[in-house]
Short mmCIF file of C-alpha atoms in Angstrom, two decimals:
data_model
loop_
_atom_site.label_atom_id
_atom_site.label_comp_id
_atom_site.label_asym_id
_atom_site.label_seq_id
_atom_site.Cartn_x
_atom_site.Cartn_y
_atom_site.Cartn_z
CA MET L 1 -12.94 16.16 12.47
CA ASP L 2 -14.20 16.03 16.02
CA VAL L 3 -11.56 15.55 18.68
CA THR L 4 -12.35 14.46 22.20
CA GLU L 5 -10.26 13.55 25.18
CA THR L 6 -11.17 10.54 27.29
CA ARG L 7 -10.72 10.71 31.03
CA PRO L 8 -10.43 7.74 33.36
CA GLU L 9 -13.62 7.08 35.27
CA GLU L 10 -13.60 7.31 39.04
CA THR L 11 -13.34 3.87 40.60
CA ALA L 12 -16.16 2.92 42.92
CA PRO L 13 -15.38 1.69 46.47
CA HIS L 14 -14.76 -2.04 46.58
CA ASP L 15 -17.67 -4.10 47.84
CA PRO L 16 -16.33 -6.99 49.95
CA GLY L 17 -19.27 -9.10 48.82
CA SER L 18 -18.64 -8.58 45.14
CA SER L 19 -16.45 -10.70 42.91
CA PRO L 20 -12.87 -9.55 42.18
CA SER L 21 -12.71 -7.00 39.37
CA THR L 22 -11.09 -7.95 36.10
CA PRO L 23 -8.53 -5.74 34.32
CA GLU L 24 -10.29 -3.08 32.30
CA GLU L 25 -10.05 -3.09 28.51
CA PRO L 26 -7.96 -0.20 27.15
CA GLY L 27 -10.07 2.85 26.38
CA PRO L 28 -10.95 3.92 22.85
CA SER L 29 -8.40 6.02 20.96
CA VAL L 30 -10.34 6.32 17.67
CA ILE L 31 -14.08 6.12 17.08
CA VAL L 32 -15.28 6.08 13.47
CA ASP L 33 -19.06 6.44 13.34
CA ASP L 34 -20.98 5.85 10.08
CA VAL L 35 -18.47 7.73 7.94
CA HIS L 36 -19.20 8.45 4.28
CA VAL L 37 -16.72 10.14 1.96
CA LYS L 38 -17.71 11.32 -1.51
CA TYR L 39 -15.67 13.35 -3.95
CA ARG L 40 -16.00 14.53 -7.51
CA VAL L 41 -13.85 13.41 -10.43
CA PHE L 42 -13.54 15.63 -13.47
CA GLY L 43 -13.28 13.63 -16.68
CA GLY L 44 -12.25 14.50 -20.22
CA ARG L 45 -13.76 17.16 -22.39
CA LYS L 46 -17.17 16.67 -23.86
CA ARG L 47 -16.98 16.12 -27.59
CA SER L 48 -18.80 18.52 -29.86
CA THR L 49 -21.87 17.12 -31.62
CA ALA L 50 -21.31 19.48 -34.54
CA PRO L 51 -18.00 18.77 -36.31
CA GLU L 52 -18.76 21.48 -38.85
CA MET L 53 -18.83 24.16 -36.17
CA GLY L 54 -16.49 27.01 -37.06
CA ARG L 55 -13.33 27.80 -35.14
CA PHE L 56 -14.68 31.11 -33.82
CA ARG L 57 -17.82 29.47 -32.48
CA ARG L 58 -15.80 26.70 -30.83
CA LEU L 59 -13.75 29.33 -29.00
CA LEU L 60 -16.92 30.98 -27.73
CA ASN L 61 -18.22 27.64 -26.45
CA ARG L 62 -14.97 26.39 -24.93
CA SER L 63 -16.23 27.09 -21.39
CA ARG L 64 -19.03 24.58 -21.98
CA GLU L 65 -16.80 21.70 -23.07
CA HIS L 66 -16.59 20.20 -19.57
CA VAL L 67 -20.36 20.19 -18.98
CA GLY L 68 -21.50 16.66 -18.09
CA SER L 69 -17.94 15.37 -17.45
CA VAL L 70 -18.16 15.38 -13.64
CA SER L 71 -18.73 12.11 -11.80
CA GLU L 72 -19.10 11.41 -8.09
CA VAL L 73 -17.12 8.71 -6.30
CA HIS L 74 -18.56 7.26 -3.10
CA ALA L 75 -15.20 6.09 -1.70
CA VAL L 76 -16.20 5.29 1.90
CA ARG L 77 -19.67 3.94 2.68
CA GLY L 78 -20.94 3.92 6.26
CA VAL L 79 -17.73 2.73 7.94
CA SER L 80 -17.87 2.33 11.74
CA PHE L 81 -15.36 0.85 14.17
CA VAL L 82 -13.60 1.53 17.48
CA ALA L 83 -9.82 1.34 17.93
CA ARG L 84 -8.25 1.13 21.37
CA HIS L 85 -5.03 2.36 22.91
CA GLY L 86 -2.10 0.06 22.14
CA GLU L 87 -3.67 -1.58 19.08
CA SER L 88 -1.94 -1.96 15.73
CA ILE L 89 -4.54 -2.24 12.97
CA GLY L 90 -3.96 -3.14 9.34
CA LEU L 91 -6.34 -1.82 6.68
CA ILE L 92 -6.44 -4.28 3.79
CA GLY L 93 -8.32 -4.37 0.49
CA MET L 94 -7.92 -4.22 -3.26
CA ASN L 95 -6.87 -1.07 -5.12
CA GLY L 96 -9.63 1.52 -4.96
CA ALA L 97 -11.27 -0.06 -1.90
CA GLY L 98 -11.19 3.23 0.03
CA LYS L 99 -8.40 2.45 2.50
CA SER L 100 -6.26 5.53 1.87
CA THR L 101 -9.32 7.79 1.66
CA LEU L 102 -10.44 6.56 5.07
CA LEU L 103 -6.96 7.11 6.48
CA ARG L 104 -6.90 10.68 5.20
CA ALA L 105 -10.34 11.33 6.65
CA MET L 106 -9.08 10.11 10.03
CA ALA L 107 -6.16 12.52 9.75
CA GLY L 108 -8.52 15.40 9.00
CA VAL L 109 -7.16 16.15 5.52
CA MET L 110 -10.10 14.62 3.61
CA PRO L 111 -13.56 16.11 4.30
CA MET L 112 -16.33 13.69 5.21
CA SER L 113 -19.73 13.81 3.55
CA SER L 114 -21.38 12.55 6.73
CA GLY L 115 -20.54 10.74 9.96
CA SER L 116 -18.09 11.51 12.76
CA ILE L 117 -14.53 10.63 13.70
CA TYR L 118 -13.29 11.08 17.27
CA ILE L 119 -9.58 11.02 18.09
CA ASP L 120 -8.23 10.85 21.63
CA GLY L 121 -5.10 12.98 21.19
CA ARG L 122 -3.08 13.83 18.08
CA ALA L 123 -3.13 11.86 14.84
CA ALA L 124 -0.09 11.91 12.54
CA LEU L 125 -0.49 10.87 8.91
CA MET L 126 2.92 9.97 7.60
CA GLY L 127 4.08 12.60 5.11
CA VAL L 128 1.35 15.12 6.00
CA ASN L 129 2.21 16.24 9.52
CA ALA L 130 5.87 16.02 8.54
CA ALA L 131 5.21 18.89 6.08
CA LEU L 132 7.94 17.84 3.67
CA MET L 133 8.82 20.20 0.82
CA ARG L 134 10.68 18.65 -2.09
CA SER L 135 12.43 21.88 -3.01
CA LEU L 136 14.13 22.04 0.40
CA SER L 137 16.94 19.91 1.80
CA GLY L 138 16.30 16.97 4.09
CA GLU L 139 17.86 18.97 6.91
CA ARG L 140 15.39 21.84 6.47
CA ASN L 141 12.52 19.36 6.23
CA ILE L 142 13.50 17.79 9.54
CA ILE L 143 13.31 21.22 11.17
CA LEU L 144 9.98 22.12 9.56
CA GLY L 145 8.53 18.67 10.17
CA GLY L 146 9.60 18.71 13.82
CA LEU L 147 8.00 22.12 14.33
CA ALA L 148 4.79 20.86 12.68
CA LEU L 149 4.76 17.98 15.17
CA GLY L 150 4.98 20.43 18.08
CA LEU L 151 8.64 19.94 18.94
CA THR L 152 10.76 22.88 20.07
CA ARG L 153 13.90 23.80 18.16
CA ALA L 154 16.00 22.44 21.04
CA GLU L 155 14.13 19.11 20.89
CA ILE L 156 14.63 18.95 17.12
CA ASP L 157 18.38 19.58 17.50
CA GLU L 158 18.51 16.88 20.16
CA ARG L 159 16.83 14.30 17.92
CA PHE L 160 18.33 15.40 14.60
CA ASP L 161 21.15 12.81 14.42
CA GLU L 162 18.81 10.01 15.45
CA ILE L 163 16.33 10.98 12.71
CA VAL L 164 19.07 10.99 10.06
CA GLU L 165 20.46 7.66 11.26
CA PHE L 166 17.02 6.05 11.39
CA SER L 167 16.13 7.21 7.87
CA GLY L 168 19.44 6.03 6.44
CA VAL L 169 19.75 8.97 4.02
CA GLY L 170 23.30 9.72 5.17
CA ASP L 171 25.08 12.58 3.38
CA HIS L 172 21.99 13.19 1.23
CA ILE L 173 20.47 15.03 4.19
CA SER L 174 22.02 18.26 2.89
CA LEU L 175 20.61 17.80 -0.63
CA PRO L 176 17.15 18.95 -1.82
CA MET L 177 14.57 16.18 -1.65
CA THR L 178 14.16 16.32 -5.43
CA ALA L 179 17.41 14.31 -5.46
CA TYR L 180 15.96 11.59 -3.21
CA SER L 181 14.66 8.25 -4.40
CA THR L 182 11.12 7.26 -3.47
CA GLY L 183 12.47 4.96 -0.77
CA MET L 184 14.73 7.61 0.75
CA ALA L 185 11.89 10.13 0.90
CA ALA L 186 9.55 7.58 2.51
CA ARG L 187 12.14 6.62 5.13
CA LEU L 188 12.73 10.26 6.03
CA ARG L 189 8.98 10.88 6.31
CA PHE L 190 8.64 7.95 8.69
CA ALA L 191 11.61 9.06 10.78
CA ILE L 192 10.23 12.61 11.10
CA SER L 193 6.64 11.52 11.74
CA THR L 194 7.71 9.30 14.64
CA ALA L 195 10.28 11.69 16.13
CA ALA L 196 7.56 12.77 18.54
CA VAL L 197 5.55 9.73 19.58
CA PRO L 198 2.02 10.39 18.22
CA ASP L 199 -1.16 9.23 19.94
CA VAL L 200 -2.37 7.80 16.62
CA LEU L 201 0.05 7.01 13.78
CA LEU L 202 -1.42 6.55 10.29
CA ILE L 203 0.90 4.88 7.76
CA ASP L 204 -0.06 4.55 4.09
CA GLU L 205 2.07 2.01 2.16
CA ALA L 206 5.30 3.82 3.04
CA LEU L 207 7.03 0.86 4.66
CA ALA L 208 6.83 -1.10 1.39
CA THR L 209 9.67 1.00 -0.03
CA GLY L 210 12.21 0.19 2.65
CA ASP L 211 14.79 -2.58 2.83
CA ALA L 212 14.79 -5.37 5.42
CA ALA L 213 16.87 -3.39 7.92
CA PHE L 214 14.57 -0.35 7.71
CA LYS L 215 11.47 -2.53 8.10
CA GLU L 216 13.00 -4.04 11.24
CA ARG L 217 13.70 -0.57 12.67
CA SER L 218 10.17 0.49 11.75
CA THR L 219 8.71 -2.53 13.53
CA GLU L 220 10.65 -1.65 16.66
CA ARG L 221 9.49 1.97 16.47
CA ILE L 222 5.85 0.89 16.06
CA ALA L 223 6.22 -1.42 19.07
CA LYS L 224 7.53 1.52 21.10
CA ILE L 225 4.54 3.66 20.11
CA ARG L 226 2.16 0.90 21.15
CA GLU L 227 3.95 0.44 24.48
CA GLN L 228 3.20 4.10 25.21
CA ALA L 229 -0.53 3.45 24.57
CA GLY L 230 -0.36 4.74 21.01
CA THR L 231 -2.51 3.34 18.20
CA VAL L 232 -1.10 2.46 14.78
CA PHE L 233 -3.00 2.09 11.49
CA LEU L 234 -1.13 0.57 8.55
CA VAL L 235 -2.37 0.47 4.95
CA SER L 236 -0.39 -2.07 2.96
CA HIS L 237 -0.83 -4.55 0.12
CA SER L 238 1.74 -6.80 1.80
CA SER L 239 0.00 -9.47 3.86
CA ARG L 240 3.36 -10.28 5.42
CA SER L 241 3.77 -6.70 6.70
CA ILE L 242 0.23 -6.68 8.08
CA ARG L 243 0.76 -10.00 9.86
CA HIS L 244 4.14 -8.91 11.22
CA MET L 245 3.18 -5.45 12.48
CA CYS L 246 -0.54 -5.69 13.33
CA ASP L 247 -2.69 -7.63 15.75
CA ARG L 248 -5.99 -6.68 14.10
CA ALA L 249 -7.08 -6.31 10.50
CA ILE L 250 -9.99 -4.46 8.89
CA TRP L 251 -10.86 -5.62 5.37
CA ILE L 252 -12.45 -2.90 3.20
CA ASP L 253 -14.01 -3.46 -0.21
CA HIS L 254 -15.83 -0.83 -2.29
CA GLY L 255 -15.80 1.50 0.70
CA GLU L 256 -17.45 -0.95 3.11
CA ILE L 257 -16.07 -3.10 5.92
CA ILE L 258 -16.19 -6.77 4.91
CA ASP L 259 -14.40 -8.23 7.93
CA ASP L 260 -12.84 -6.99 11.18
CA GLY L 261 -10.99 -9.14 13.66
CA PRO L 262 -7.68 -10.79 14.65
CA VAL L 263 -5.10 -10.48 11.90
CA ASP L 264 -4.48 -14.26 11.75
CA GLU L 265 -8.16 -14.78 10.92
CA VAL L 266 -8.98 -11.87 8.61
CA VAL L 267 -5.86 -11.89 6.41
CA PRO L 268 -6.23 -15.56 5.30
CA ARG L 269 -9.88 -14.92 4.37
CA TYR L 270 -8.88 -11.82 2.42
CA SER L 271 -6.02 -13.65 0.65
CA LYS L 272 -8.38 -16.45 -0.34
CA GLU L 273 -10.81 -13.94 -1.85
CA VAL L 274 -8.00 -12.21 -3.78
CA LYS L 275 -6.94 -15.54 -5.29
CA ARG L 276 -10.57 -16.33 -6.19
CA ARG L 277 -11.00 -13.01 -8.03
CA ARG L 278 -7.75 -13.47 -9.93
#
């Protein structure tokens, strides 16, 4: 993934004869340019066309059983858009639309087949940069996740109690994460991922597992990130969450952008299409 840093342009001297300048639009934080993502899916074994084949011969030909069982999935097809500092963008679409694949490509953990993605700063994909290991305790994961985010050990110690309180895992923090419920693990991932305010935060369905109080805390945390010129991407099947947390929505279907605009305009059109298909 290509990473670039934008720098403010030098302001030209004011011309007394010119009209007053208008406030500049926030600069781009993410540029996605004609991105395609393809990956291979390995299917079941190929059935033998000779049922009478002996056992010994079948053993010799076992390495050939998967021939012809590989298919290619074109998950993202020529997606392009520009996100700006301070925006909160919801990625919406049916299952298999390519939303999560696109998010992972933006985070640099899914290779692109073609195209370019430019990030101004550091992107944090919830649960990836946090580097959580299920065999370790929540406490150890906070330390490892904080280090992965670039925090010093002193900064991690300083924010430790706040992370535990925000996640709501309580005394479970000393237990291995194999003992955590899906919701507890998701809340801890979110708390760790936002312990250091990222330039671009990528959230994939994780907020759907929290209760009302956690969602309210998450909304406040997202607002704080945006106030500091951060950009937030949220993948969710909940139209209510997208409306509540985002000001812009990008509708993706079969790997292509169908609609992109204000959340109050795109989400109703998407919801209408979902009802029509059902």
